[in-house]
PDB file of C-alpha atoms in Angstrom:
ATOM      1  CA  GLN A  26     -22.808 -24.320  -5.254  1.00 84.00           C
ATOM      2  CA  VAL A  27     -21.051 -21.123  -6.183  1.00 92.00           C
ATOM      3  CA  GLN A  28     -19.785 -18.914  -3.405  1.00 95.00           C
ATOM      4  CA  LEU A  29     -18.934 -15.268  -3.916  1.00 96.00           C
ATOM      5  CA  VAL A  30     -17.070 -13.210  -1.355  1.00 95.00           C
ATOM      6  CA  GLU A  31     -16.680  -9.467  -1.816  1.00 96.00           C
ATOM      7  CA  SER A  32     -14.183  -7.178  -0.184  1.00 96.00           C
ATOM      8  CA  GLY A  33     -12.797  -3.696  -0.571  1.00 97.00           C
ATOM      9  CA  GLY A  34     -15.714  -1.516   0.401  1.00 97.00           C
ATOM     10  CA  GLY A  35     -15.389   1.383   2.751  1.00 98.00           C
ATOM     11  CA  LEU A  36     -15.762   5.092   3.305  1.00 98.00           C
ATOM     12  CA  VAL A  37     -14.176   7.458   0.836  1.00 98.00           C
ATOM     13  CA  GLN A  38     -14.386  11.149   0.062  1.00 98.00           C
ATOM     14  CA  ALA A  39     -15.965  12.297  -3.175  1.00 98.00           C
ATOM     15  CA  GLY A  40     -13.432  12.122  -5.956  1.00 98.00           C
ATOM     16  CA  GLY A  41     -11.604   9.248  -4.349  1.00 98.00           C
ATOM     17  CA  SER A  42     -11.180   5.657  -5.429  1.00 98.00           C
ATOM     18  CA  LEU A  43     -11.948   2.175  -4.199  1.00 98.00           C
ATOM     19  CA  ARG A  44     -11.260  -1.247  -5.618  1.00 98.00           C
ATOM     20  CA  LEU A  45     -13.731  -4.015  -4.943  1.00 98.00           C
ATOM     21  CA  SER A  46     -12.770  -7.662  -5.212  1.00 98.00           C
ATOM     22  CA  CYS A  47     -14.919 -10.759  -5.540  1.00 97.00           C
ATOM     23  CA  ALA A  48     -13.475 -14.239  -5.200  1.00 95.00           C
ATOM     24  CA  ALA A  49     -15.535 -17.076  -6.637  1.00 94.00           C
ATOM     25  CA  SER A  50     -15.406 -20.706  -5.585  1.00 93.00           C
ATOM     26  CA  GLY A  51     -17.384 -23.863  -6.216  1.00 87.00           C
ATOM     27  CA  ARG A  52     -19.321 -24.838  -9.298  1.00 73.00           C
ATOM     28  CA  THR A  53     -19.303 -22.460 -12.215  1.00 71.00           C
ATOM     29  CA  PHE A  54     -21.367 -22.176 -15.363  1.00 71.00           C
ATOM     30  CA  SER A  55     -19.950 -23.482 -18.623  1.00 75.00           C
ATOM     31  CA  ASN A  56     -20.270 -20.043 -20.160  1.00 88.00           C
ATOM     32  CA  TYR A  57     -20.713 -17.424 -17.505  1.00 91.00           C
ATOM     33  CA  ALA A  58     -20.552 -13.796 -16.654  1.00 94.00           C
ATOM     34  CA  MET A  59     -19.656 -12.048 -13.443  1.00 95.00           C
ATOM     35  CA  GLY A  60     -20.561  -8.586 -12.427  1.00 97.00           C
ATOM     36  CA  TRP A  61     -21.636  -6.079  -9.872  1.00 98.00           C
ATOM     37  CA  PHE A  62     -24.994  -4.762  -8.787  1.00 98.00           C
ATOM     38  CA  ARG A  63     -25.589  -2.068  -6.224  1.00 98.00           C
ATOM     39  CA  GLN A  64     -28.472  -1.088  -4.008  1.00 98.00           C
ATOM     40  CA  ALA A  65     -28.980   2.068  -2.023  1.00 96.00           C
ATOM     41  CA  PRO A  66     -31.450   2.085   0.892  1.00 91.00           C
ATOM     42  CA  GLY A  67     -35.018   2.222  -0.361  1.00 92.00           C
ATOM     43  CA  LYS A  68     -33.978   1.877  -3.992  1.00 95.00           C
ATOM     44  CA  GLU A  69     -34.021  -0.920  -6.524  1.00 95.00           C
ATOM     45  CA  ARG A  70     -30.932  -2.916  -7.231  1.00 96.00           C
ATOM     46  CA  GLU A  71     -29.246  -1.789 -10.407  1.00 97.00           C
ATOM     47  CA  ILE A  72     -26.609  -3.232 -12.664  1.00 97.00           C
ATOM     48  CA  VAL A  73     -23.219  -1.587 -12.426  1.00 98.00           C
ATOM     49  CA  ALA A  74     -20.903  -3.638 -14.613  1.00 98.00           C
ATOM     50  CA  VAL A  75     -20.655  -7.109 -16.134  1.00 97.00           C
ATOM     51  CA  ILE A  76     -17.826  -9.040 -17.702  1.00 96.00           C
ATOM     52  CA  ARG A  77     -18.075 -12.155 -19.832  1.00 94.00           C
ATOM     53  CA  TRP A  78     -15.492 -14.429 -18.290  1.00 91.00           C
ATOM     54  CA  SER A  79     -14.066 -16.089 -21.371  1.00 88.00           C
ATOM     55  CA  LEU A  80     -14.097 -13.155 -23.742  1.00 87.00           C
ATOM     56  CA  GLY A  81     -13.430 -10.417 -21.234  1.00 92.00           C
ATOM     57  CA  THR A  82     -15.940  -8.131 -22.887  1.00 95.00           C
ATOM     58  CA  THR A  83     -17.632  -5.670 -20.579  1.00 97.00           C
ATOM     59  CA  TYR A  84     -20.806  -3.738 -19.989  1.00 97.00           C
ATOM     60  CA  TYR A  85     -21.284  -0.644 -17.835  1.00 98.00           C
ATOM     61  CA  VAL A  86     -24.315   1.262 -16.757  1.00 97.00           C
ATOM     62  CA  ASN A  87     -24.181   4.755 -18.210  1.00 98.00           C
ATOM     63  CA  SER A  88     -23.749   6.472 -14.861  1.00 97.00           C
ATOM     64  CA  VAL A  89     -20.376   4.811 -14.215  1.00 98.00           C
ATOM     65  CA  LYS A  90     -18.890   4.807 -17.697  1.00 98.00           C
ATOM     66  CA  GLY A  91     -15.477   6.394 -17.705  1.00 98.00           C
ATOM     67  CA  ARG A  92     -15.169   6.088 -13.936  1.00 98.00           C
ATOM     68  CA  PHE A  93     -15.466   2.366 -13.158  1.00 98.00           C
ATOM     69  CA  THR A  94     -13.551  -0.531 -14.652  1.00 98.00           C
ATOM     70  CA  ILE A  95     -14.450  -4.189 -14.283  1.00 98.00           C
ATOM     71  CA  SER A  96     -11.724  -6.771 -14.779  1.00 97.00           C
ATOM     72  CA  ARG A  97     -10.941 -10.377 -14.008  1.00 95.00           C
ATOM     73  CA  ASP A  98      -8.039 -12.524 -12.897  1.00 93.00           C
ATOM     74  CA  ASN A  99      -8.459 -15.983 -14.387  1.00 88.00           C
ATOM     75  CA  ALA A 100      -5.850 -17.607 -12.151  1.00 88.00           C
ATOM     76  CA  LYS A 101      -7.511 -16.306  -8.995  1.00 91.00           C
ATOM     77  CA  ASN A 102     -11.071 -16.675 -10.298  1.00 90.00           C
ATOM     78  CA  THR A 103     -11.616 -13.167  -9.070  1.00 95.00           C
ATOM     79  CA  VAL A 104     -13.423 -10.185 -10.501  1.00 96.00           C
ATOM     80  CA  TYR A 105     -12.594  -6.600  -9.622  1.00 98.00           C
ATOM     81  CA  LEU A 106     -14.353  -3.298  -9.808  1.00 98.00           C
ATOM     82  CA  GLN A 107     -12.047  -0.315  -9.864  1.00 98.00           C
ATOM     83  CA  MET A 108     -14.063   2.749  -8.926  1.00 98.00           C
ATOM     84  CA  ASN A 109     -12.554   6.158  -9.582  1.00 98.00           C
ATOM     85  CA  SER A 110     -13.941   9.664  -9.265  1.00 98.00           C
ATOM     86  CA  LEU A 111     -16.494   8.437  -6.784  1.00 98.00           C
ATOM     87  CA  LYS A 112     -19.606  10.492  -6.191  1.00 98.00           C
ATOM     88  CA  PRO A 113     -22.054  10.510  -3.273  1.00 97.00           C
ATOM     89  CA  GLU A 114     -24.628   8.945  -5.601  1.00 96.00           C
ATOM     90  CA  ASP A 115     -22.390   5.882  -5.790  1.00 98.00           C
ATOM     91  CA  THR A 116     -23.117   5.152  -2.131  1.00 98.00           C
ATOM     92  CA  ALA A 117     -24.700   1.716  -1.935  1.00 98.00           C
ATOM     93  CA  VAL A 118     -24.179  -1.881  -1.016  1.00 98.00           C
ATOM     94  CA  TYR A 119     -22.313  -3.482  -3.877  1.00 98.00           C
ATOM     95  CA  TYR A 120     -23.013  -7.115  -4.704  1.00 98.00           C
ATOM     96  CA  CYS A 121     -20.929  -9.475  -6.748  1.00 98.00           C
ATOM     97  CA  VAL A 122     -23.005 -11.735  -8.984  1.00 97.00           C
ATOM     98  CA  THR A 123     -22.532 -14.548 -11.451  1.00 95.00           C
ATOM     99  CA  GLY A 124     -24.760 -16.398 -13.870  1.00 94.00           C
ATOM    100  CA  GLN A 125     -25.081 -17.989 -17.253  1.00 92.00           C
ATOM    101  CA  ALA A 126     -23.994 -15.775 -20.098  1.00 91.00           C
ATOM    102  CA  PRO A 127     -26.074 -15.544 -23.264  1.00 90.00           C
ATOM    103  CA  LEU A 128     -24.869 -17.548 -26.236  1.00 87.00           C
ATOM    104  CA  GLY A 129     -24.457 -14.392 -28.249  1.00 85.00           C
ATOM    105  CA  GLN A 130     -22.650 -11.190 -27.409  1.00 85.00           C
ATOM    106  CA  ALA A 131     -25.406  -9.643 -25.329  1.00 89.00           C
ATOM    107  CA  PHE A 132     -25.231  -8.907 -21.622  1.00 94.00           C
ATOM    108  CA  ARG A 133     -27.948  -9.633 -19.117  1.00 94.00           C
ATOM    109  CA  THR A 134     -28.623  -6.585 -16.976  1.00 94.00           C
ATOM    110  CA  ASN A 135     -31.549  -7.762 -14.868  1.00 95.00           C
ATOM    111  CA  ALA A 136     -30.920  -9.000 -11.356  1.00 95.00           C
ATOM    112  CA  GLY A 137     -32.984 -12.138 -11.889  1.00 95.00           C
ATOM    113  CA  ALA A 138     -30.538 -13.380 -14.495  1.00 95.00           C
ATOM    114  CA  TYR A 139     -27.889 -13.946 -11.848  1.00 96.00           C
ATOM    115  CA  PRO A 140     -28.621 -16.824  -9.465  1.00 95.00           C
ATOM    116  CA  TYR A 141     -25.597 -16.333  -7.247  1.00 95.00           C
ATOM    117  CA  TRP A 142     -24.912 -13.276  -5.166  1.00 97.00           C
ATOM    118  CA  GLY A 143     -22.281 -12.344  -2.667  1.00 97.00           C
ATOM    119  CA  GLN A 144     -23.009 -10.956   0.758  1.00 97.00           C
ATOM    120  CA  GLY A 145     -22.448  -7.382  -0.323  1.00 97.00           C
ATOM    121  CA  THR A 146     -19.923  -4.759   0.639  1.00 97.00           C
ATOM    122  CA  GLN A 147     -20.790  -1.233   1.699  1.00 98.00           C
ATOM    123  CA  VAL A 148     -19.441   1.697  -0.274  1.00 98.00           C
ATOM    124  CA  THR A 149     -20.020   5.112   1.239  1.00 98.00           C
ATOM    125  CA  VAL A 150     -18.940   8.285  -0.530  1.00 98.00           C
ATOM    126  CA  SER A 151     -18.978  11.493   1.467  1.00 97.00           C
ATOM    127  CA  SER A 152     -19.425  14.900  -0.098  1.00 93.00           C
TER     128      SER A 152
END
């Protein structure tokens, strides 16, 4: 099965930056996407960013556009989330995910579309 291991979370002051990493191992989908969800206490998990592995095309939730960048390293089979200009509202547990990508150019943004999840890494942004 696929294993996803996140790292890079921590405590940062508002306006600061963090870079999350997610290393994937094991079986992969033939055409897959990797991305990041986040969940704050008592709130629903929400999509943050997704990248189609082969094409490198990306999707971002509106609240992080212009601040976050998702990227991949094919050689390392690793996906990154560069988070700049962090806000207290970004505080959450961030989860790396992977799943089958649609045949077309669309992105799946629902949590149920991603069968594999990492353990999560805490991001805390102080005011």
